[in-house]
XYZ file of C-alpha atoms in Angstrom:
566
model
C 51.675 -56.004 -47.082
C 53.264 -58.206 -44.674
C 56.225 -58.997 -47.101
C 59.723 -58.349 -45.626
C 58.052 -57.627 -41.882
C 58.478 -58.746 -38.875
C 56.152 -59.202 -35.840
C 55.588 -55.794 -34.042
C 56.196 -53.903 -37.054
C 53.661 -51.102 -37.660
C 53.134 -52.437 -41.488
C 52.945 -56.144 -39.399
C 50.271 -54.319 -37.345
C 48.807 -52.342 -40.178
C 48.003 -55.749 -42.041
C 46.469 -57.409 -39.182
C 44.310 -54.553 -38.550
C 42.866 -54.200 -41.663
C 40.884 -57.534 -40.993
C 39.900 -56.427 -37.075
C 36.446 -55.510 -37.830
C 36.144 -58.419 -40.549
C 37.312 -60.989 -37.547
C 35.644 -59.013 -34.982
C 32.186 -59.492 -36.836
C 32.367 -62.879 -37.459
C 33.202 -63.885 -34.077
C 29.611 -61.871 -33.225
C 27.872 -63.354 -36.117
C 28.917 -66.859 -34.643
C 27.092 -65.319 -31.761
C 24.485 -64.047 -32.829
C 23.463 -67.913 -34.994
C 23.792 -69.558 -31.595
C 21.879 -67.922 -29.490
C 19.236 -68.136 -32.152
C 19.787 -71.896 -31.814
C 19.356 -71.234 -27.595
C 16.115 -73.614 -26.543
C 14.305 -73.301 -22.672
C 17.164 -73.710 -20.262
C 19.752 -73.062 -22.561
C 18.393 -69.138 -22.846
C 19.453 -68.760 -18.791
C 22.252 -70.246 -18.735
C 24.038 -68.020 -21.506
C 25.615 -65.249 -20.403
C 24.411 -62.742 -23.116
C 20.940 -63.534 -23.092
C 17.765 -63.510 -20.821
C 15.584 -66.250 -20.455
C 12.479 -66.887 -17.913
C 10.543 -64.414 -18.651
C 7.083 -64.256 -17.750
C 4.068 -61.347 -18.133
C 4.520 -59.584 -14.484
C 0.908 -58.197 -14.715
C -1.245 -56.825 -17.445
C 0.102 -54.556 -19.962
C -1.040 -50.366 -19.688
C -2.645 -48.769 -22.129
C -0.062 -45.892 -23.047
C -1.921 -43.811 -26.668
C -1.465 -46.183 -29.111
C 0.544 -48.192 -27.317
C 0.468 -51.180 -24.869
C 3.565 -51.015 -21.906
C 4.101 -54.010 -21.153
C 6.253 -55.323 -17.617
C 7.554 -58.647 -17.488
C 9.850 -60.343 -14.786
C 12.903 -63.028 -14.962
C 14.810 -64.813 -12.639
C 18.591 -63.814 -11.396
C 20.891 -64.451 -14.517
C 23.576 -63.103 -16.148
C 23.420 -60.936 -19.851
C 24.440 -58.250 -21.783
C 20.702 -57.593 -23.124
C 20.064 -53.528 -23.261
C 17.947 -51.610 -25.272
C 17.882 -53.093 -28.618
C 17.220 -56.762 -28.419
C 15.676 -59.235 -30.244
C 12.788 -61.840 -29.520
C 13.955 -65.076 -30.880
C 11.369 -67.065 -31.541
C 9.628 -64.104 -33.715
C 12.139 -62.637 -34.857
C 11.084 -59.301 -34.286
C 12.804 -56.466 -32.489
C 12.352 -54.635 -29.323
C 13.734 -51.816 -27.371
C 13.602 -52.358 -23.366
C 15.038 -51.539 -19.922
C 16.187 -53.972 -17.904
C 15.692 -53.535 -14.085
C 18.234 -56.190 -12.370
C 17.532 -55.137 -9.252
C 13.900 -56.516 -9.066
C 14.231 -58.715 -12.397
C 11.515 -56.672 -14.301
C 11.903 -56.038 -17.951
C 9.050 -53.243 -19.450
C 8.620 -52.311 -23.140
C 5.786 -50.688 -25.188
C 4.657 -52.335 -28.535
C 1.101 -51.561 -30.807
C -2.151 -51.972 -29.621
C -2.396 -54.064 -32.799
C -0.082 -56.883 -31.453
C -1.720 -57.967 -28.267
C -2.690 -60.934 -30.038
C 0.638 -61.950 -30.797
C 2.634 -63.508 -27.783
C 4.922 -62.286 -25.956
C 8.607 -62.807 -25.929
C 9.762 -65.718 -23.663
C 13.545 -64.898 -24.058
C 15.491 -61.940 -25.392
C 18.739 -62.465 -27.224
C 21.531 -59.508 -28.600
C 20.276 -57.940 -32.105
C 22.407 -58.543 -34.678
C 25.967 -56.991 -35.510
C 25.493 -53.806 -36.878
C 27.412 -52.995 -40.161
C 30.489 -51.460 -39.892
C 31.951 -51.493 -42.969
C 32.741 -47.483 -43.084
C 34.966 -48.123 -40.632
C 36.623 -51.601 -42.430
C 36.760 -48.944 -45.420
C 38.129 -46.146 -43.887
C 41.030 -48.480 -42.149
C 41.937 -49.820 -46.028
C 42.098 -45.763 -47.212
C 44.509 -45.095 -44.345
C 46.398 -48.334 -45.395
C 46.518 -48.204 -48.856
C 47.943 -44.562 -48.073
C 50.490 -45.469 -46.116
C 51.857 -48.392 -47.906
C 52.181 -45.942 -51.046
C 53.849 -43.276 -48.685
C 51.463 -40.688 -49.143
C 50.598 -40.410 -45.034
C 53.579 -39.734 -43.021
C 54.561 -37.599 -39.764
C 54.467 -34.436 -41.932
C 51.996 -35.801 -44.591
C 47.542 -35.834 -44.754
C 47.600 -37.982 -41.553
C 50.353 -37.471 -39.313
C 48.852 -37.999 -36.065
C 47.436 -41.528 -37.120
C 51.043 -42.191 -38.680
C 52.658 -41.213 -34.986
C 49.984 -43.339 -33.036
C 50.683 -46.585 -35.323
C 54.282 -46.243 -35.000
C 54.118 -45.373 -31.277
C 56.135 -41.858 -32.226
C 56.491 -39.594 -29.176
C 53.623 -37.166 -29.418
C 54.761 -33.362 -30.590
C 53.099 -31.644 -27.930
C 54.048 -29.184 -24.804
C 53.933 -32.197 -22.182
C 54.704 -29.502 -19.662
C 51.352 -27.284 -19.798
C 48.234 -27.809 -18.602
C 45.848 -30.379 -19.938
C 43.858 -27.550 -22.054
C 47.368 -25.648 -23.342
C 48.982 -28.981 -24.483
C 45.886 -29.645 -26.251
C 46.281 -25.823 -28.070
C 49.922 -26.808 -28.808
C 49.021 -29.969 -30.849
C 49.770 -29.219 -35.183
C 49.352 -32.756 -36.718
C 50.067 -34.807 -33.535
C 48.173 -36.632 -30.544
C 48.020 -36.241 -26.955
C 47.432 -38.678 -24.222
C 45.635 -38.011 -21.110
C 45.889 -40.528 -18.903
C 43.340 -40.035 -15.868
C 43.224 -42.723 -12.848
C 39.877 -42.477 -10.640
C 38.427 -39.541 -9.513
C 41.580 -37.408 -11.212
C 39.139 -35.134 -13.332
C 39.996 -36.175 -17.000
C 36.300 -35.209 -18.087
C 36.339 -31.967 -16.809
C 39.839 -31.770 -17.821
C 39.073 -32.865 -21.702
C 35.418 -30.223 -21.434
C 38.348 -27.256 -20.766
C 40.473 -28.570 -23.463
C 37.693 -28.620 -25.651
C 36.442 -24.654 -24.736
C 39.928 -23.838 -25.371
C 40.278 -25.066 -28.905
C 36.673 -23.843 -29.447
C 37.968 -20.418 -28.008
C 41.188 -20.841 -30.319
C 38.360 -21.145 -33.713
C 39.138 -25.076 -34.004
C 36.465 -27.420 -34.915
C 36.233 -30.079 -32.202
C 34.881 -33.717 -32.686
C 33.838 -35.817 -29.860
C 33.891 -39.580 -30.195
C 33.430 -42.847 -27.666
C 32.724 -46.553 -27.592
C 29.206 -45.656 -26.657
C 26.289 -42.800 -26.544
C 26.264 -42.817 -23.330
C 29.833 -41.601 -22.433
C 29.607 -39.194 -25.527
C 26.490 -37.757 -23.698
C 28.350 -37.200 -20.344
C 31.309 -35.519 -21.823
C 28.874 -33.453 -23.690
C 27.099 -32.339 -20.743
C 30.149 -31.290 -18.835
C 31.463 -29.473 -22.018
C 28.360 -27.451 -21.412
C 28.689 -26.949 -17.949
C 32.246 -25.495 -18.815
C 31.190 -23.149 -21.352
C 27.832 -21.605 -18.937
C 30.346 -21.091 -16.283
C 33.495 -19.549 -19.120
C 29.910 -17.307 -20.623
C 31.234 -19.126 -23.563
C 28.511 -20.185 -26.584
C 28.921 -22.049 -29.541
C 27.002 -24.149 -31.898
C 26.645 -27.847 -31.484
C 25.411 -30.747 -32.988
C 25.408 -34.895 -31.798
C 24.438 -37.060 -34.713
C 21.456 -39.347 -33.355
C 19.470 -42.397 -34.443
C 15.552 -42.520 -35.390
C 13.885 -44.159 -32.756
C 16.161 -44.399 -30.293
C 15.783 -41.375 -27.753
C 18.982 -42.950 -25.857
C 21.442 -41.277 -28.497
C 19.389 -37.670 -28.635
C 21.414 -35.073 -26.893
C 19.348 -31.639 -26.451
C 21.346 -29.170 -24.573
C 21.953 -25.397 -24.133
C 24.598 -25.436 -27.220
C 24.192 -28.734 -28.626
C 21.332 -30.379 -30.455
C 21.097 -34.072 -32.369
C 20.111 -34.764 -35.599
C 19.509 -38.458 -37.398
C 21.119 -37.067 -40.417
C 25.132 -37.126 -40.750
C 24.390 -34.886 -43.726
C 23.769 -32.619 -41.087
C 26.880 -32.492 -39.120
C 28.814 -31.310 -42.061
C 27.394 -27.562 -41.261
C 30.072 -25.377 -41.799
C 28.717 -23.308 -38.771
C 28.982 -25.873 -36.076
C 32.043 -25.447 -33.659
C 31.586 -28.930 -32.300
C 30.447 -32.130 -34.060
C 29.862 -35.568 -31.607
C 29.145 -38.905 -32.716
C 30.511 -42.967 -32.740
C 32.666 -44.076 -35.122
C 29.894 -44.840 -37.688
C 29.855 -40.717 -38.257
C 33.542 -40.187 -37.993
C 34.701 -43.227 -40.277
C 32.973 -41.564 -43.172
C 34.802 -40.592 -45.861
C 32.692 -36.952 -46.095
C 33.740 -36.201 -43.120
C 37.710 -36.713 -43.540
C 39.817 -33.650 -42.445
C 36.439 -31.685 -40.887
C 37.674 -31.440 -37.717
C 40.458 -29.483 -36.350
C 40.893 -31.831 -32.795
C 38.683 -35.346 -32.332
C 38.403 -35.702 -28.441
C 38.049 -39.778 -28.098
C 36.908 -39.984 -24.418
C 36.873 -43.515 -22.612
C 39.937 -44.317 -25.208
C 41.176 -47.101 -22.939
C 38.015 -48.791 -24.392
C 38.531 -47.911 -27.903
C 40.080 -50.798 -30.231
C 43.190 -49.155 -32.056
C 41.345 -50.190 -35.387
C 38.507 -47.939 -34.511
C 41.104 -45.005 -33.850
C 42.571 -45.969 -37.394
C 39.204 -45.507 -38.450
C 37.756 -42.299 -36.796
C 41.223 -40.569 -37.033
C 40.886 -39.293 -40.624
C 38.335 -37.060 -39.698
C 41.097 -34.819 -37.844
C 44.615 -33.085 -38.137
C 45.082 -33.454 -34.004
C 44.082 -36.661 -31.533
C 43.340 -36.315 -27.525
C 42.752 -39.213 -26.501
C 41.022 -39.250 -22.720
C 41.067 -42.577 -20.434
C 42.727 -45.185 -18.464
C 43.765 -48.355 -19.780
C 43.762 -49.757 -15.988
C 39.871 -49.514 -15.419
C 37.303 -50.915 -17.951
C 39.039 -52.303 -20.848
C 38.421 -52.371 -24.486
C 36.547 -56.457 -25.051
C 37.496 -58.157 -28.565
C 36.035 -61.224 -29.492
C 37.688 -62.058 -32.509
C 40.952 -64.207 -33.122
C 42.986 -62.679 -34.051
C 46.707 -61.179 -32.579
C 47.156 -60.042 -28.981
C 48.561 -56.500 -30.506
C 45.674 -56.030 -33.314
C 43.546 -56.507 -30.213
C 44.595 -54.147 -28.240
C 42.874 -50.472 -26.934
C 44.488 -47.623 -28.356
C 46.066 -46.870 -24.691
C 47.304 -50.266 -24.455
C 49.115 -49.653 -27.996
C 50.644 -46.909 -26.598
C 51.882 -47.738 -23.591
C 53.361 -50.826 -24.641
C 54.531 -52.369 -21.635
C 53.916 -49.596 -18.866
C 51.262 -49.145 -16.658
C 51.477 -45.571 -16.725
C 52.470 -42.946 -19.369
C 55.908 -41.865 -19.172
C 56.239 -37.770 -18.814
C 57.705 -37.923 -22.848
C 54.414 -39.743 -24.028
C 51.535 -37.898 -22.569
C 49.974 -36.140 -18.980
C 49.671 -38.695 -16.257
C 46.492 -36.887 -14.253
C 48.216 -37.454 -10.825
C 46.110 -36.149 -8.166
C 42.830 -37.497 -7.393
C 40.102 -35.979 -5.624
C 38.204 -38.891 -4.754
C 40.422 -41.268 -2.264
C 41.327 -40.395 0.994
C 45.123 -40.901 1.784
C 44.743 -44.957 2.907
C 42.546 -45.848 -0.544
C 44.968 -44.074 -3.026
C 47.985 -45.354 -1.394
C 46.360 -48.991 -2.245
C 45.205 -47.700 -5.646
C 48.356 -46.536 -6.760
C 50.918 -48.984 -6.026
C 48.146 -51.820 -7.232
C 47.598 -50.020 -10.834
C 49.640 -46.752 -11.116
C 53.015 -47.464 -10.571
C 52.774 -45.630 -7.088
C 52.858 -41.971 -9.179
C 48.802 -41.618 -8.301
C 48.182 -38.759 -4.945
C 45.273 -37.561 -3.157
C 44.644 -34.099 -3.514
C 44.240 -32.089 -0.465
C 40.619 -32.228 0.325
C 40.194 -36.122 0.463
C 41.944 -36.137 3.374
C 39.118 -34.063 5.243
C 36.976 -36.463 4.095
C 36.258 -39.141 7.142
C 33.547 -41.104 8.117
C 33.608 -42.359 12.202
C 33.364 -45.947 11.640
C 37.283 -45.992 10.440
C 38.410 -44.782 6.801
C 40.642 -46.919 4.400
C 40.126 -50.333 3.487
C 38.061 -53.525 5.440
C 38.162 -57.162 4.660
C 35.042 -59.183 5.946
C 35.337 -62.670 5.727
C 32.263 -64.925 5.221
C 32.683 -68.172 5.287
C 30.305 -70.263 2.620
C 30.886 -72.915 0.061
C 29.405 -73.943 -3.654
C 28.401 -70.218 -4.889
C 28.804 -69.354 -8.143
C 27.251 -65.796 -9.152
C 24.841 -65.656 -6.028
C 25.778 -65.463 -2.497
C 23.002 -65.380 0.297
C 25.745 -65.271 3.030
C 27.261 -62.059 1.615
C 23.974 -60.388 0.682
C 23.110 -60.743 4.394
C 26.609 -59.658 5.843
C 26.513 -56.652 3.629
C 22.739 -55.608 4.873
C 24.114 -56.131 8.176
C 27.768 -53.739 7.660
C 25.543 -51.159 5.896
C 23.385 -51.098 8.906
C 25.713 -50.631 11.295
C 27.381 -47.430 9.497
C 24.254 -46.085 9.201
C 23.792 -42.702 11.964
C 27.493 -42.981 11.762
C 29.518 -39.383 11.284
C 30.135 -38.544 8.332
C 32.856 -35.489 7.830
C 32.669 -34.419 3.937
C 35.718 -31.858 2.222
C 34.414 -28.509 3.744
C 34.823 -29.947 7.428
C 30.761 -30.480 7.853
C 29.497 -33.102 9.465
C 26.491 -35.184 9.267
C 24.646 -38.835 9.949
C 25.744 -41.303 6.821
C 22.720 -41.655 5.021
C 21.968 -44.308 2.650
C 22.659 -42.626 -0.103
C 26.423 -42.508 0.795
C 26.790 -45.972 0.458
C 27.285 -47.618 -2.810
C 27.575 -51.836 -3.143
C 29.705 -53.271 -6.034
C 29.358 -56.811 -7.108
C 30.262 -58.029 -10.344
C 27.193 -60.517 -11.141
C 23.516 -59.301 -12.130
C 22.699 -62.681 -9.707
C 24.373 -61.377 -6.677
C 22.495 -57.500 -7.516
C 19.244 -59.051 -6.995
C 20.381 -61.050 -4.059
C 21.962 -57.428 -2.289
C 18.229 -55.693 -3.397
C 16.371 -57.781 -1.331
C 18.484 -57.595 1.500
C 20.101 -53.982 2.145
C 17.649 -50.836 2.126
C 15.942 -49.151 -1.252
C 17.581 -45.954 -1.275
C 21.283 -47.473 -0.922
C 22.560 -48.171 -5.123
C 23.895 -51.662 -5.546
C 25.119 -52.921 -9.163
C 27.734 -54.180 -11.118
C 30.685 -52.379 -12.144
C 29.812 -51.283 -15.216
C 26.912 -49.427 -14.348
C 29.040 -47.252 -11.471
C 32.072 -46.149 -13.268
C 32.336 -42.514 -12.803
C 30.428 -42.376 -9.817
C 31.361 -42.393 -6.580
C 30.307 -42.475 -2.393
C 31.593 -41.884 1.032
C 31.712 -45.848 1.625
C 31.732 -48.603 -1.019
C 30.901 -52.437 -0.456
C 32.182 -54.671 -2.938
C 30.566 -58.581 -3.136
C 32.367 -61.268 -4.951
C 30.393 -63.382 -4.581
C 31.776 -66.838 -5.727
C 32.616 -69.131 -2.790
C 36.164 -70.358 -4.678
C 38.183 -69.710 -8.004
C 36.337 -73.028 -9.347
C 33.197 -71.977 -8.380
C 33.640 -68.399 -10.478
C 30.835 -69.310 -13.099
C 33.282 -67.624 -15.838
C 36.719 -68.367 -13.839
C 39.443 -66.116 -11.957
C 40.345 -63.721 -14.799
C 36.469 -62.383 -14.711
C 36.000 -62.333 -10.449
C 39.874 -61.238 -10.120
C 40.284 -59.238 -13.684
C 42.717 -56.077 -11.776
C 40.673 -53.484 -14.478
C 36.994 -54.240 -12.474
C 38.846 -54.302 -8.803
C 40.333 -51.295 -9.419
C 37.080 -49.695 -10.296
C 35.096 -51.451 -8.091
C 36.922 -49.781 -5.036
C 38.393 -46.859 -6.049
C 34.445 -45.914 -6.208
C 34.950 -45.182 -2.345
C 36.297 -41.579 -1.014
C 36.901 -42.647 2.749
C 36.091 -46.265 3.182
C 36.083 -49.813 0.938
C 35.043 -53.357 2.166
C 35.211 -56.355 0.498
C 33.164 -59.080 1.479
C 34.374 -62.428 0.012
C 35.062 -66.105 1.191
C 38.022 -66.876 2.340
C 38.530 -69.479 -0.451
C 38.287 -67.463 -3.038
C 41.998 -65.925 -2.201
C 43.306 -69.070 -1.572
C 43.110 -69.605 -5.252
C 46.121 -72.122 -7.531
C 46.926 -69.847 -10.024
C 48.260 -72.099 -13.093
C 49.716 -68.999 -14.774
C 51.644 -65.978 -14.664
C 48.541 -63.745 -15.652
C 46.499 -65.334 -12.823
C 49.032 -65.021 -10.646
C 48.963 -61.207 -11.678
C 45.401 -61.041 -11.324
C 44.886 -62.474 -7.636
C 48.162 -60.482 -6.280
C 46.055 -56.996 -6.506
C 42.967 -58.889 -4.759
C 45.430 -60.238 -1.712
C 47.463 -56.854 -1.608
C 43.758 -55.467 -0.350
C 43.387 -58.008 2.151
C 46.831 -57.854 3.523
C 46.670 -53.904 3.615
C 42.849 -53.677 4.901
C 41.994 -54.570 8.954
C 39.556 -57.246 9.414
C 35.923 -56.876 10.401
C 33.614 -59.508 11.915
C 32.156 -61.191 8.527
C 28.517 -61.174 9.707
C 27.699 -64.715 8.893
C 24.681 -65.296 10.940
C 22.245 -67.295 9.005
């Protein structure tokens, strides 16, 4: 296949991508025999597992079940509901509470003789060879020429060959969707711009217009929350329609039950003729039953969708809209393999922009989350200065001083915890607190607790903030608050120095998890940080990319008294 191409190609591309999944899996099989291999120590100092772990206090008799609560000491990981005790072998489903390093899970009555798990490690890959296969059918078809712009699969053909979509760029988010016939669309929505309530209206509108709609994402989770906003868009349009979210057995965290959708563990079930709107991961829509079902797949969160995965899922439908922001949590591959095969679907697209021109999709330019001073910052950082406020952020204020605050704290040796910050941050949140707050309909009010929201990007440094600021204010990492939003936001880095960053510059500084981190905040954003850590000797281009957003904040923001009192 890659006879007589050149690098860039689509067939170049094509080829490479038809062994992403194949490299992508063994890098996480690699994985997945190491940690096995993980011994005492070694379990908390890996970043994907959790190790430490001791019985909190005796397990709860729940029916036929024992609930269990264990604790574990400041660490990072990636373990979340499915994991895997190593030295048994045997699986478990838990929450994870980093905030006060508590881990609970229920298991038989029959098994409180066995012991219990001193470390918890990823499960294993999961299978995903409906989507290697359904990437080789799209391949094999368009190597033989049977998939073109005007063939079975002409939106897939126009996304791999980066073809100008064939859509009415000019309309409204929902109309441009309508106007799609074999082609994609690309909705490009920067924080607080609406593209989820923009993509539920696009979907009632197709629904309206007798099109089956598919909605797909990297994970349950953002499936559900599209889902629930499609609903809230078709109570308030006294629109109904039928439904359905394919689930797992056993797993209540990929159930949707709703006023117009339900879930079912069988993807037999999905295929119901009567059903207006079928949901699911890629493991539904890579099957080969389901090719051509759908009328429109909605892929929500696409700037964390792997292109492959689009290759993959993008059989199941004549039209593509493709919701997300390739500037704010980005899609992670593991595998080696070439920077292009590795690429999000929105990355593909825009090649080298930052934006999406007006001839290759809807830039979502107003946001109605920053006040004037943060979305000035946000968009000539990440958006090419085309991002605006829309007119109620600026009525938005809170008394202590809107826009953006630097707070230097002077400390040295940190790597992922930071006592010196954790106290300077309890210390700035107290001293907004009682403050004015003025929200978008011109009321005002004390700031509470609950309007402040701290952003740090180690699990460590979440369990440091706990113990210091107040319960009711939400601290975590960045993942866990994309989407949501406060009247003032308090970011933590943490690390005392780009060499003591436990995984280096490119994780502290990465310019996707800045940009979310403070573009969380509708009137004010602090960052707390040592002054070190910006004077960092960037060895490359990329870093030098990476810190420039990070200094840009500093130089824009007015400094604050750091708080360092030990």
């Amino acid at each position: 296949m890659l006879e007589g191409t050149a690098e860039g190609d689509p067939r170049w591309l094509l080829a490479h991508l038809l062994y992403y999944h194949r490299r992508e899996a063994k890098s996480q099989w690699w994985e997945w025999f190491h940690h096995n291999s993980l011994v005492g120590e070694e379990f908390l100092e890996d970043d994907d597992t959790i190790g430490g772990i001791e019985l909190e206090r005796e397990p709860e008799l729940d029916k036929q079940s024992l609930g269990y609560t264990l604790t574990f000491p400041p660490q990072e990981h990636k373990i979340r509901g499915e994991c895997v005790d190593p030295a048994s072998g045997k699986g478990y489903h838990v929450r994870v509470d980093d905030e006060r390093g508590l881990i609970t899970f229920r298991r038989s009555r029959k098994r409180v003789d066995e012991p219990l798990p001193s470390a918890f490690i990823p499960p294993q890959p999961l299978s995903d060879w409906k989507q290697r296969d359904a990437v080789a059918r799209f391949a094999r078809a368009y190597v033989a020429g049977g998939v073109s712009p005007v063939g079975s699969e002409p939106a897939l053909v126009e996304v791999l060959e980066r073809r100008p979509p064939r859509a009415r760029l000019d309309l409204a988010v929902p109309e441009a969707a309508l106007s799609l016939d074999g082609s994609y669309l690309f909705v490009q929505g920067p924080p607080g711009s609406g593209k989820t309530w923009q993509g539920a209206k696009a979907a009632i509108a197709l629904m309206r217009a007798g099109r089956r709609v598919g909605v797909t994402s990297l994970s349950h989770k953002a499936i559900g929350k599209l889902l629930e906003e499609i609903e809230r868009e078709a109570r308030e349009q006294g629109f109904r329609f039928r439904g359905r979210k394919k689930s797992t057995d056993g797993n209540e965290e990929t159930r949707f039950e709703g006023d117009f959708v339900d879930s079912s563990d069988s993807w037999q079930d999905l295929l119901d003729p009567e059903l207006q709107l079928v949901a699911g991961t890629a493991w539904l829509f890579a099957r080969s039953e389901l090719r051509g079902f759908l009328d429109t797949l909605i892929v929500d969160e696409a700037g964390q969708v792997s292109l492959a995965d689009v290759l993959a899922v993008g059989g199941a439908a004549r039209n593509l809209v493709f919701l997300g922001d390739p500037n704010q949590l980005p899609q992670v591959s593991q595998g080696a393999q070439p920077a292009a095969a590795k690429a999000s679907v929105l990355q593909h697209l825009l090649g080298e922009e930052t934006t999406v021109p007006p001839d290759r999709g809807i830039f979502l330019e107003r946001t109605w989350r920053l006040r004037p001073e943060l979305s000035a910052f946000t968009s000539e950082a990440y958006y090419a200065g085309r991002l605006e406020c829309a007119e109620p952020c600026e009525s938005r204020s809170v008394a202590a001083g809107n826009g953006l605050v630097f707070r230097s704290v002077e400390h040295a040796g940190n790597g992922q915890l930071s006592w010196e910050e954790a106290r300077a941050v309890a210390e700035a949140i107290e001293a907004l607190l009682g403050t004015e707050y003025t929200n978008e309909k011109g009321v005002r009010r004390p700031l509470t607790e609950r309007d402040v929201l701290v952003v740090t990007p180690y699990n460590a440094q979440v369990r440091a903030l706990r113990s210091t600021v107040t319960a009711a204010v939400r601290v975590g990492t960045v993942d866990k608050f994309q989407g949501q939003e406060a009247p003032v936001v308090l970011v933590s880095l943490a690390s005392s120095s780009g060499e003591d960053a436990p995984r280096g510059i490119a994780f502290v500084f990465n310019s996707n998890r800045i940009n979310v981190a403070t573009s969380r905040a509708q009137c004010r954003v602090e960052l707390i940080c040592s002054p070190q850590l910006l004077d960092v000797d960037c060895k490359t281009v990329e870093q030098m990319r990476l810190a420039n957003a990070l200094c840009r904040f500093v130089e824009l923001a007015r400094m604050e008294d750091g708080g360092t009192r030990t």
